[in-house]
Coordinates of C-alpha atoms in Angstrom, one line a residue:
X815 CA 90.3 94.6 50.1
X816 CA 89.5 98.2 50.5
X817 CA 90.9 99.8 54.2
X818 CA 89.5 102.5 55.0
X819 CA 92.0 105.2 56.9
X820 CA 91.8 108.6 59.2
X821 CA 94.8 110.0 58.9
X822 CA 95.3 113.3 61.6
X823 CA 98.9 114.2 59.3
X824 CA 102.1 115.4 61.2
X825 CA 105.8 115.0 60.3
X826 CA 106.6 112.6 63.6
X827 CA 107.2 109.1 63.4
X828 CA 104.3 107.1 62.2
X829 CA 101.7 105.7 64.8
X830 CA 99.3 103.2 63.6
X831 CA 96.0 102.7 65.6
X832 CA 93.9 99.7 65.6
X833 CA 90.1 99.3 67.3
X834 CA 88.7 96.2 69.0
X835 CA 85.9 93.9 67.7
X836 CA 82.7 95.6 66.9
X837 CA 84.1 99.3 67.1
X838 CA 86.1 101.9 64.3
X839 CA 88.5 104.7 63.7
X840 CA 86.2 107.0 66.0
X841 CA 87.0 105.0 68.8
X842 CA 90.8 107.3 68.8
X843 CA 89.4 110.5 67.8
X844 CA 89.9 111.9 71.0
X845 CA 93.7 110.3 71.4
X846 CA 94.9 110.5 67.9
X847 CA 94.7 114.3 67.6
X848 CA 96.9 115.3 71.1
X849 CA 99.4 112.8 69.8
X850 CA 101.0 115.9 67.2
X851 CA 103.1 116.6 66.3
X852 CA 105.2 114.2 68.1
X853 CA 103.5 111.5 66.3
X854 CA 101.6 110.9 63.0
X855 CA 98.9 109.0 64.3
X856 CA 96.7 107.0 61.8
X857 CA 93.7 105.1 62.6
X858 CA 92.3 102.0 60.5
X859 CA 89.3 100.3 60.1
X860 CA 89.7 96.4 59.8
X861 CA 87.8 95.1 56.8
X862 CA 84.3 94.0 58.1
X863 CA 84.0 97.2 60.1
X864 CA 83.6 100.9 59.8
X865 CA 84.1 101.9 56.2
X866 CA 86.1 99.2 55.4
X867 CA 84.7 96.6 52.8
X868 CA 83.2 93.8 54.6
X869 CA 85.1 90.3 53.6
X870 CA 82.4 88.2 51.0
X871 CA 83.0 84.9 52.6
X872 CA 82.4 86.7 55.6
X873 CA 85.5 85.2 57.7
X874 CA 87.3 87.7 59.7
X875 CA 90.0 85.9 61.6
X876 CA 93.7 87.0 62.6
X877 CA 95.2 86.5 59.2
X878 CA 92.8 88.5 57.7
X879 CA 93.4 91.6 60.2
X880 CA 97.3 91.3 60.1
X881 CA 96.9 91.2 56.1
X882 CA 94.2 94.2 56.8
X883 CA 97.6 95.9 59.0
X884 CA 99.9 95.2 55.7
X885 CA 97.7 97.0 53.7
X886 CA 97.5 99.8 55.8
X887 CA 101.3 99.8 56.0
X888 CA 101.8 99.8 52.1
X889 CA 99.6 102.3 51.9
X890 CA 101.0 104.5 53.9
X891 CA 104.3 104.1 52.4
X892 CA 105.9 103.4 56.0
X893 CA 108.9 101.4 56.2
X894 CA 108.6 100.9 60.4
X895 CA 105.7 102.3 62.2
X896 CA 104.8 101.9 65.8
X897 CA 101.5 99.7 66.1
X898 CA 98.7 100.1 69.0
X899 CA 96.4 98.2 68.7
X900 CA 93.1 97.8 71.7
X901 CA 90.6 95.1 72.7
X902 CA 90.6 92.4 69.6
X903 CA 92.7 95.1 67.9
X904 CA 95.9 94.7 70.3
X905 CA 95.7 90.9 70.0
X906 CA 96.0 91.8 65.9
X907 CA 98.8 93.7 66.7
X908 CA 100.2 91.2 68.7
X909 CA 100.2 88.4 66.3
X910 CA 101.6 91.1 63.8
X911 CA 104.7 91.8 65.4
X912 CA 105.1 87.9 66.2
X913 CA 105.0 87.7 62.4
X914 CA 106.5 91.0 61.3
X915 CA 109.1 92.5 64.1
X916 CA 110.9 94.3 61.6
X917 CA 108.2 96.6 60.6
X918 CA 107.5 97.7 63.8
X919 CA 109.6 100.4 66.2
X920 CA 107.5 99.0 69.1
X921 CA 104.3 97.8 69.9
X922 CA 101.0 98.9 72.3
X923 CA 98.3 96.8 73.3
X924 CA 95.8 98.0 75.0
X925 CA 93.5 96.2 77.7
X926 CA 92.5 93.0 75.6
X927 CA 91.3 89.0 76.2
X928 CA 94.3 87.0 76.7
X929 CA 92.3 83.9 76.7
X930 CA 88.2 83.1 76.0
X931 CA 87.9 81.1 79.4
X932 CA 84.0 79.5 79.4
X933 CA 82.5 82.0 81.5
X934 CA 82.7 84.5 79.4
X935 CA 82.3 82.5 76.3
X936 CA 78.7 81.0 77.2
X937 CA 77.5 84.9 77.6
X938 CA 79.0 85.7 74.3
X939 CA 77.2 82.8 72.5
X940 CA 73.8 84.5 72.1
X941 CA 75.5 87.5 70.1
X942 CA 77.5 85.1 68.1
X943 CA 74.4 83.4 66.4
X944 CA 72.5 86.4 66.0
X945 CA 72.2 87.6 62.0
X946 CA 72.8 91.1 61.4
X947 CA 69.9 93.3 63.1
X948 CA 68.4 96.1 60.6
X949 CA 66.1 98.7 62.4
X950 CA 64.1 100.6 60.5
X951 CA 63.7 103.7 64.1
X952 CA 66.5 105.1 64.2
X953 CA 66.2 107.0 67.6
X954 CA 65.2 103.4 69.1
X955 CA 68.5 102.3 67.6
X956 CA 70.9 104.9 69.3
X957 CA 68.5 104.1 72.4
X958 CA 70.1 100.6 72.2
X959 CA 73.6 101.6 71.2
X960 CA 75.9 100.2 74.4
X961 CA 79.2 99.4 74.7
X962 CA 80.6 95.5 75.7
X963 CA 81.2 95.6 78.3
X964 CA 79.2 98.1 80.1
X965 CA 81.5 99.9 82.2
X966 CA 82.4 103.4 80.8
X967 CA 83.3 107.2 81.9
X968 CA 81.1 108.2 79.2
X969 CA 77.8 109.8 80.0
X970 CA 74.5 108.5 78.5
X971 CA 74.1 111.8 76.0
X972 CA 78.3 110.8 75.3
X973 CA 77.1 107.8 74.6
X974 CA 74.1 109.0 72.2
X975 CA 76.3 111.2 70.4
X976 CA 79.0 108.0 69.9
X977 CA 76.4 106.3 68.4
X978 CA 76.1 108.2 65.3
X979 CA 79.7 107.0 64.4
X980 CA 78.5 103.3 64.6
X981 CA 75.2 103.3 62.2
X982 CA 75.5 102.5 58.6
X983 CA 72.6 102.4 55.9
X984 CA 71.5 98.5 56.4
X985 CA 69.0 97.2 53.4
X986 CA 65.8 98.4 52.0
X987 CA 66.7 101.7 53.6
X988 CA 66.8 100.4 57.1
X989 CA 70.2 101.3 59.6
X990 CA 72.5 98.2 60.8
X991 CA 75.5 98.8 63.0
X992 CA 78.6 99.4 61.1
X993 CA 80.4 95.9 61.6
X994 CA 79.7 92.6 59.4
X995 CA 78.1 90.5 62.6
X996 CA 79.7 87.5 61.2
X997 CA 82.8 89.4 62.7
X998 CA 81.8 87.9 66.2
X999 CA 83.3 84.7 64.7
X1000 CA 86.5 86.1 65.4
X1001 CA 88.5 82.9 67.0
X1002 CA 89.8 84.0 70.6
X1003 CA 92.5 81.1 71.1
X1004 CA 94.5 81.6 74.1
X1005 CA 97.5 83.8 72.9
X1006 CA 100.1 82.8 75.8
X1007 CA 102.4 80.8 73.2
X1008 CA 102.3 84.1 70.7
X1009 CA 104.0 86.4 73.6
X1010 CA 107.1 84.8 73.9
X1011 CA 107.5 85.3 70.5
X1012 CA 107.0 89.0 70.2
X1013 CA 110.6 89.9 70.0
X1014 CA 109.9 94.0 69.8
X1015 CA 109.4 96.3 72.8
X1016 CA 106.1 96.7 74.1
X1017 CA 104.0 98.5 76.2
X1018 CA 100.7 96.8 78.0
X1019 CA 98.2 99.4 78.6
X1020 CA 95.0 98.5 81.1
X1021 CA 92.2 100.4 82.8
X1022 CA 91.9 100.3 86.0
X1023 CA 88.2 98.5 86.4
X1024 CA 88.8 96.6 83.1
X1025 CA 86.8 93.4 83.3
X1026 CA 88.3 91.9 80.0
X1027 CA 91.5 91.8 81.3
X1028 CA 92.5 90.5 85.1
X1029 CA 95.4 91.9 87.3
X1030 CA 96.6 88.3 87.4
X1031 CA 96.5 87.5 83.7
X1032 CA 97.9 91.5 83.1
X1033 CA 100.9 90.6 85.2
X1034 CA 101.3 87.5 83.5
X1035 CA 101.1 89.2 79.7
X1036 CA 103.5 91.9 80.7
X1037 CA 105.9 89.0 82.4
X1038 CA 105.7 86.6 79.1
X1039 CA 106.9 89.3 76.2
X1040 CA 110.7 89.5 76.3
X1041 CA 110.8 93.7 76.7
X1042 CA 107.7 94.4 77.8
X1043 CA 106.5 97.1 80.4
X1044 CA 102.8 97.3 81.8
X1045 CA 101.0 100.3 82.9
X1046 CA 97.6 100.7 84.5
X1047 CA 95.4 103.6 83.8
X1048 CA 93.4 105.0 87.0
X1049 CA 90.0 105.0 86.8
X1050 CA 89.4 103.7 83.1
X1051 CA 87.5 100.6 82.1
X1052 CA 88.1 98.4 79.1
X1053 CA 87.8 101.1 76.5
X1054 CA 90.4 102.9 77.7
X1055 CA 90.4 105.3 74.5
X1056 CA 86.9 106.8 75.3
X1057 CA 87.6 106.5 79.0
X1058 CA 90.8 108.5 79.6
X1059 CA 91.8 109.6 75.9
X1060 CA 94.1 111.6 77.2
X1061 CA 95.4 109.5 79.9
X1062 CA 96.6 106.6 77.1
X1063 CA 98.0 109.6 74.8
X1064 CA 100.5 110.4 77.3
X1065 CA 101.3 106.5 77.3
X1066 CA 101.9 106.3 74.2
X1067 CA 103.6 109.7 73.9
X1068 CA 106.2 108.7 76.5
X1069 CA 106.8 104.9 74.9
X1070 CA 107.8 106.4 71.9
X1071 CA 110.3 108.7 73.6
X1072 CA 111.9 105.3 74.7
X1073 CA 111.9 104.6 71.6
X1074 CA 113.7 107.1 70.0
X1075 CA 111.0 108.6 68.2

């Protein structure tokens, strides 16, 4: 499988970034580059999104991502690397460094689901069933770009200008977003037994007004990894990268300090 990268460069100790369902690199553009030279951050696309190849059976599960992370890795030539990973990308990261603690200097994961309870899962269902949507207006299309959820810093024009990172050619010269829909088949299973078994030091990043991630269950995540610390970032919603960009690179800037690197 072809992963597709966006490597800023540096000399610091190496930083991987992963995004959350739906999104791509661009969603650490803003992030990634005020990391230098401290850090040498690089941002992936998981297969199935961005300009990654999109998976032929079409199953996208967390296997599939960590082997997506592995790739990435080899790639890079990186020995141990420090993995953040947000939204459906952090729980990746997650079941990474339950699976591979040696790679990793430490871990960030940044405002994600801990569990799919049925409230949110019944809203969710009407997206999961839909088949890829191919528009053939492209202004309409950036009309309907949004984020999920809703709640953002982001202007409307931010947001129109976001959008052009998120179209991809569809067929018979029409646009589609740039994410294999199928993706939404991503299994949320309730990831409580996974934290006791992260046996690296992390760092539990959420925004303020996130509505993916309670207080209650964000005390509970930080309070179930073995070394684990938990910060909350004022005023940003669930995508804390476009929210406060800058906010989350002085997280992560001051996590690796405590890490050595």
């Amino acid at each position: 499988m072809s992963i597709h990268l966006k490597d800023w460069g540096g000399t610091g100790a190496p930083l991987l970034l992963t995004h959350g369902m739906a999104a791509n690199v661009h969603w650490w553009d803003t992030t990634a580059p005020t990391l230098l030279p401290r850090l040498h951050p690089v941002a992936m696309d998981f297969s199935g999104h961005g300009d990654s190849v999109w998976a032929p059976d079409g199953v996208y599960d967390a296997p599939r991502f960590v082997e997506d992370i592995e790739t990435a890795r080899r790639k890079l030539g990186w020995e141990k690397m420090i993995l953040c990973g947000h939204s459906m990308g952090a729980r990746v990261a997650l079941e990474y460094a339950r699976r591979h603690p040696r790679r990793l200097l430490g871990l960030i994961a940044v405002d994600f689901l801990p569990e799919f309870y049925q409230s949110k899962a019944r809203r969710f269902e009407k997206t999961r069933t839909r088949s890829q949507p191919v528009y053939t207006d492209l202004v309409r299309m950036i009309d309907k770009f949004h984020l999920q959820p809703a709640g953002t810093l982001l202007t409307g024009e931010e947001l129109k200008d976001f959008a052009q990172h998120c179209i991809r050619h569809g067929k018979e010269g029409g646009y589609t977003w740039k994410f294999d829909w199928r993706a939404f088949l991503f299994p949320y299973e309730p990831i409580w037994e996974t934290l006791a078994q992260v046996d690296v030091p992390s760092l539990i990043v959420r925004g303020e007004h996130s509505t993916v991630i309670t207080k209650t269950d964000f005390d509970r995540v930080v309070a179930a990894i073995p070394v684990a610390t938990g910060l909350e970032i004022a005023r940003a919603h669930h995508h804390v990268p476009l929210d406060t960009p800058l906010e989350l690179a002085q997280a992560i800037a001051a996590f690796a300090l405590t890490l050595g690197a």
